[in-house]
Short mmCIF file of C-alpha atoms and ligand atoms in Angstrom, two decimals:
data_model
loop_
_atom_site.label_atom_id
_atom_site.label_comp_id
_atom_site.label_asym_id
_atom_site.label_seq_id
_atom_site.Cartn_x
_atom_site.Cartn_y
_atom_site.Cartn_z
CA UNK A 1 -12.40 -15.24 7.45
CA UNK A 2 -16.15 -14.61 7.46
CA UNK A 3 -17.68 -11.23 8.21
CA UNK A 4 -18.20 -11.90 11.92
CA UNK A 5 -14.60 -12.96 12.40
CA UNK A 6 -13.41 -10.00 10.30
CA UNK A 7 -15.26 -7.67 12.69
CA UNK A 8 -13.85 -9.46 15.72
CA UNK A 9 -10.25 -9.49 14.48
CA UNK A 10 -10.43 -5.80 13.56
CA UNK A 11 -11.60 -4.97 17.08
CA UNK A 12 -8.32 -6.42 18.32
CA UNK A 13 -6.60 -3.74 16.23
CA UNK A 14 -8.94 -1.09 17.73
CA UNK A 15 -10.98 -0.77 14.56
CA UNK A 16 -14.77 -0.71 14.86
CA UNK A 17 -16.66 -0.65 11.58
CA UNK A 18 -19.98 1.07 11.00
CA UNK A 19 -22.80 -0.62 9.10
CA UNK A 20 -21.99 1.62 6.14
CA UNK A 21 -18.34 0.59 6.10
CA UNK A 22 -19.30 -3.09 6.24
CA UNK A 23 -21.63 -2.48 3.37
CA UNK A 24 -18.82 -0.82 1.41
CA UNK A 25 -16.63 -3.91 1.92
CA UNK A 26 -19.45 -6.13 0.66
CA UNK A 27 -19.86 -3.99 -2.44
CA UNK A 28 -16.10 -3.85 -3.01
CA UNK A 29 -15.98 -7.65 -2.89
CA UNK A 30 -18.83 -7.96 -5.38
CA UNK A 31 -17.29 -5.51 -7.86
CA UNK A 32 -13.90 -7.21 -7.50
CA UNK A 33 -15.28 -10.63 -8.35
CA UNK A 34 -17.39 -9.42 -11.27
CA UNK A 35 -14.68 -7.25 -12.81
CA UNK A 36 -11.99 -9.83 -12.19
CA UNK A 37 -13.28 -11.79 -15.17
CA UNK A 38 -12.58 -8.81 -17.43
CA UNK A 39 -9.47 -7.37 -15.84
CA UNK A 40 -7.68 -10.30 -14.21
CA UNK A 41 -7.08 -8.38 -10.99
CA UNK A 42 -6.40 -11.06 -8.39
CA UNK A 43 -5.99 -14.80 -8.01
CA UNK A 44 -7.85 -14.63 -4.70
CA UNK A 45 -11.61 -14.62 -5.23
CA UNK A 46 -13.21 -16.78 -2.54
CA UNK A 47 -15.03 -14.45 -0.20
CA UNK A 48 -13.37 -15.66 2.99
CA UNK A 49 -9.96 -15.37 1.35
CA UNK A 50 -10.55 -11.84 0.07
CA UNK A 51 -11.62 -10.72 3.54
CA UNK A 52 -8.51 -12.20 5.11
CA UNK A 53 -5.77 -11.84 2.51
CA UNK A 54 -6.82 -8.52 1.01
CA UNK A 55 -9.10 -6.60 3.40
CA UNK A 56 -7.72 -7.65 6.80
CA UNK A 57 -4.15 -7.81 5.53
CA UNK A 58 -4.35 -4.24 4.14
CA UNK A 59 -5.54 -2.99 7.52
CA UNK A 60 -2.53 -4.39 9.37
CA UNK A 61 -0.77 -1.17 8.33
CA UNK A 62 -2.56 0.42 11.29
CA UNK A 63 -0.38 -1.66 13.61
CA UNK A 64 2.52 0.62 12.77
CA UNK A 65 1.08 4.07 11.99
CA UNK A 66 -1.86 6.31 12.88
CA UNK A 67 -3.79 7.04 9.69
CA UNK A 68 -6.17 9.72 10.92
CA UNK A 69 -5.91 13.06 9.08
CA UNK A 70 -2.91 12.03 6.99
CA UNK A 71 -2.13 12.02 3.28
CA UNK A 72 -1.10 8.66 1.83
CA UNK A 73 0.18 7.45 -1.53
CA UNK A 74 -0.20 3.73 -2.31
CA UNK A 75 2.36 2.75 -4.94
CA UNK A 76 1.39 -0.17 -7.18
CA UNK A 77 -2.03 -0.46 -5.59
CA UNK A 78 -3.30 -3.05 -8.10
CA UNK A 79 -6.94 -3.70 -7.25
CA UNK A 80 -6.74 -1.20 -4.36
CA UNK A 81 -4.66 -2.94 -1.69
CA UNK A 82 -4.07 -1.42 0.75
CA UNK A 83 -5.24 2.04 -0.50
CA UNK A 84 -8.99 1.56 -1.01
CA UNK A 85 -9.36 -0.58 2.10
CA UNK A 86 -7.66 2.10 4.22
CA UNK A 87 -9.85 4.82 2.71
CA UNK A 88 -13.02 2.90 3.62
CA UNK A 89 -11.94 2.63 7.25
CA UNK A 90 -10.30 6.07 7.63
CA UNK A 91 -12.55 8.72 6.03
CA UNK A 92 -10.16 11.55 7.01
CA UNK A 93 -7.27 9.94 5.13
CA UNK A 94 -6.43 11.60 1.79
CA UNK A 95 -5.43 8.85 -0.64
CA UNK A 96 -3.57 8.73 -3.95
CA UNK A 97 -3.67 5.34 -5.70
CA UNK A 98 -0.86 4.89 -8.19
CA UNK A 99 -0.61 2.08 -10.71
CA UNK A 100 1.18 1.64 -14.01
CA UNK A 101 -1.56 -0.54 -15.51
CA UNK A 102 -4.42 1.32 -17.16
CA UNK A 103 -7.06 -1.38 -16.77
CA UNK A 104 -6.43 -1.54 -13.02
CA UNK A 105 -6.91 2.22 -12.81
CA UNK A 106 -10.25 1.92 -14.59
CA UNK A 107 -11.32 -0.71 -12.09
CA UNK A 108 -10.21 1.49 -9.15
CA UNK A 109 -12.25 4.43 -10.44
CA UNK A 110 -15.27 2.17 -10.75
CA UNK A 111 -14.94 1.12 -7.10
CA UNK A 112 -14.48 4.73 -5.93
CA UNK A 113 -17.60 5.85 -7.82
CA UNK A 114 -19.67 2.92 -6.62
CA UNK A 115 -18.67 3.27 -2.98
CA UNK A 116 -18.90 7.10 -3.20
CA UNK A 117 -15.47 7.54 -1.68
CA UNK A 118 -14.21 11.13 -1.34
CA UNK A 119 -10.68 12.56 -1.17
CA UNK A 120 -9.20 9.71 -3.15
CA UNK A 121 -7.61 9.91 -6.61
CA UNK A 122 -6.31 7.40 -9.14
CA UNK A 123 -3.14 8.05 -11.12
CA UNK A 124 -2.09 5.88 -14.03
CA UNK A 125 1.66 6.38 -14.02
CA UNK A 126 4.91 4.63 -13.23
CA UNK A 127 6.26 5.43 -9.79
CA UNK A 128 9.70 6.39 -11.18
CA UNK A 129 8.04 9.13 -13.24
CA UNK A 130 5.45 10.24 -10.70
CA UNK A 131 8.06 10.72 -8.00
CA UNK A 132 10.20 13.00 -10.21
CA UNK A 133 7.52 15.68 -10.03
CA UNK A 134 5.64 15.08 -6.77
CA UNK A 135 8.39 15.52 -4.25
CA UNK A 136 7.92 15.79 -0.48
CA UNK A 137 4.15 15.67 -0.89
CA UNK A 138 2.79 12.86 1.32
CA UNK A 139 2.80 12.17 5.07
CA UNK A 140 2.88 8.44 4.34
CA UNK A 141 3.84 6.38 1.30
CA UNK A 142 3.27 2.65 1.27
CA UNK A 143 3.17 -0.38 -0.99
CA UNK A 144 2.21 -4.02 -0.64
CA UNK A 145 3.88 -6.70 -2.74
CA UNK A 146 5.14 -4.56 -5.63
CA UNK A 147 8.91 -4.75 -6.09
CA UNK A 148 12.17 -5.46 -4.25
CA UNK A 149 12.66 -3.17 -1.26
CA UNK A 150 15.62 -1.31 -2.81
CA UNK A 151 13.58 -0.34 -5.87
CA UNK A 152 10.65 0.70 -3.72
CA UNK A 153 12.81 2.91 -1.54
CA UNK A 154 14.39 4.71 -4.47
CA UNK A 155 11.12 5.78 -6.07
CA UNK A 156 8.96 6.08 -2.93
CA UNK A 157 11.13 8.12 -0.58
CA UNK A 158 11.19 11.25 -2.84
CA UNK A 159 7.38 11.43 -2.44
CA UNK A 160 7.52 11.51 1.36
CA UNK A 161 7.45 14.79 3.32
CA UNK A 162 10.42 15.50 5.57
CA UNK A 163 9.79 13.65 8.86
CA UNK A 164 7.12 11.55 7.10
CA UNK A 165 7.21 7.78 6.58
CA UNK A 166 7.65 5.17 3.90
CA UNK A 167 6.22 1.82 5.00
CA UNK A 168 6.87 -1.40 3.11
CA UNK A 169 4.27 -4.16 3.54
CA UNK A 170 6.15 -7.37 2.96
CA UNK A 171 5.92 -11.09 3.57
CA UNK A 172 9.02 -12.80 4.83
CA UNK A 173 12.09 -10.58 4.52
CA UNK A 174 15.25 -12.37 3.51
CA UNK A 175 17.76 -11.38 0.86
CA UNK A 176 16.08 -8.05 0.16
CA UNK A 177 17.85 -6.30 2.98
CA UNK A 178 21.37 -7.44 2.16
CA UNK A 179 23.65 -4.45 1.53
CA UNK A 180 20.78 -2.03 1.91
CA UNK A 181 22.46 0.37 4.35
CA UNK A 182 23.88 2.46 1.49
CA UNK A 183 20.27 3.14 0.40
CA UNK A 184 19.44 4.50 3.84
CA UNK A 185 22.45 6.78 3.70
CA UNK A 186 21.93 8.09 0.18
CA UNK A 187 18.20 8.57 0.58
CA UNK A 188 18.54 10.17 4.05
CA UNK A 189 16.18 7.79 5.83
CA UNK A 190 16.31 5.75 9.01
CA UNK A 191 14.66 2.41 9.63
CA UNK A 192 12.74 3.43 12.72
CA UNK A 193 10.40 0.49 13.32
CA UNK A 194 9.91 -3.06 12.15
CA UNK A 195 7.03 -5.40 13.00
CA UNK A 196 6.78 -9.09 12.23
CA UNK A 197 3.59 -11.03 12.84
CA UNK A 198 1.42 -13.77 11.40
CA UNK A 199 -1.82 -13.38 9.56
CA UNK A 200 -4.56 -14.97 11.72
CA UNK A 201 -5.72 -18.50 10.75
CA UNK A 202 -3.57 -18.77 7.70
CA UNK A 203 -0.37 -18.09 9.69
CA UNK A 204 1.83 -16.76 6.93
CA UNK A 205 4.45 -14.22 7.98
CA UNK A 206 4.07 -10.49 7.43
CA UNK A 207 6.68 -7.81 7.92
CA UNK A 208 6.05 -4.08 8.12
CA UNK A 209 9.14 -1.91 7.82
CA UNK A 210 8.78 1.76 8.61
CA UNK A 211 11.32 4.34 7.46
CA UNK A 212 11.43 7.96 8.52
CA UNK A 213 12.71 10.57 6.10
CA UNK A 214 15.19 12.99 7.58
CA UNK A 215 15.99 15.40 4.74
CA UNK A 216 14.87 16.50 1.30
CA UNK A 217 15.79 13.74 -1.18
CA UNK A 218 18.63 14.47 -3.60
CA UNK A 219 17.19 15.36 -7.05
CA UNK A 220 19.29 12.54 -8.54
CA UNK A 221 16.74 10.05 -7.22
CA UNK A 222 14.95 8.15 -8.51
CA UNK A 223 17.22 7.17 -11.38
CA UNK A 224 15.77 5.77 -14.60
CA UNK A 225 14.01 2.41 -14.31
CA UNK A 226 16.80 0.53 -16.08
CA UNK A 227 19.39 1.83 -13.64
CA UNK A 228 17.21 1.18 -10.61
CA UNK A 229 16.86 -2.38 -11.79
CA UNK A 230 20.41 -3.10 -12.88
CA UNK A 231 22.67 -1.01 -10.70
CA UNK A 232 22.72 -0.74 -6.93
CA UNK A 233 22.98 2.73 -5.35
N1 SAH B 301 -0.57 -3.75 -3.99
C1 SAH B 301 -1.45 -4.69 -4.64
C2 SAH B 301 -0.98 -5.10 -6.04
C3 SAH B 301 0.32 -5.85 -6.11
S1 SAH B 301 0.69 -6.34 -7.76
C4 SAH B 301 -1.66 -5.91 -3.75
O1 SAH B 301 -0.93 -6.07 -2.78
O2 SAH B 301 -2.56 -6.72 -4.04
C5 SAH B 301 1.81 -5.06 -8.23
C6 SAH B 301 1.14 -3.86 -8.87
O3 SAH B 301 2.11 -2.84 -8.93
C7 SAH B 301 0.65 -4.09 -10.29
O4 SAH B 301 -0.68 -3.65 -10.39
C8 SAH B 301 1.58 -3.25 -11.17
O5 SAH B 301 0.90 -2.65 -12.26
C9 SAH B 301 2.07 -2.19 -10.19
N2 SAH B 301 3.43 -1.69 -10.41
C10 SAH B 301 4.59 -2.41 -10.44
N3 SAH B 301 5.66 -1.60 -10.61
C11 SAH B 301 5.17 -0.32 -10.67
C12 SAH B 301 5.76 0.96 -10.84
N4 SAH B 301 7.08 1.09 -10.97
N5 SAH B 301 4.96 2.04 -10.86
C13 SAH B 301 3.62 1.91 -10.74
N6 SAH B 301 2.99 0.73 -10.59
C14 SAH B 301 3.75 -0.38 -10.54
#
């Protein structure tokens, strides 16, 4: 996906970029490729691929939620997907980028400084720990390609405000949703919207699952990482 097609495809999602935003994407790409040699951030480095599989793909979140004037936590953001991309396009969005890997956090701070992004913070922490002490804090919590859905729900939902949303950005959903209803019950959430579509050109499947939080999450959750991993709710 070259820049012209990127612009055109975003228009179809009602996103019009300013010259400054386009410039920020260019810079982001350059920093990503340079730093990738040091930090091993992504296997995708060809420019057209980064624009499609990282930048455009991150922005598909807007198909399912309005991001203006919201607070958002991106769990396991890696090299900033979708969090930094969303911040570039939605200046009124308040963003927290969370990642357990220190070197990725250093990279994220470098991008933020270089692009002069405001109202965006980087936190080097595991989600299971962060969500013990930051409860009911965000309008929206999201994550792309981080862990099985059940794990994500257990440590993401506590962070969401009552009536707010957790949105999982997934590829093809298969086994992950087997026996998941007990999670919805125990975490007091409802699956309120699901969208399946294909990435343009490349045609791989994407699934966005949106959950709404109904009540304050029981303090029992999240459990310790070992339990989350080994024992179903
Ligand atoms: N969201 C990015 C990165 C996916 S790779 C993208 O789509 O490109 C998964 C990232 O999640 C890694 O950077 C890893 O450090 C982080 N991660 C995995 N489990 C985590 C946890 N429990 N808490 C915080 N970060 C986590």
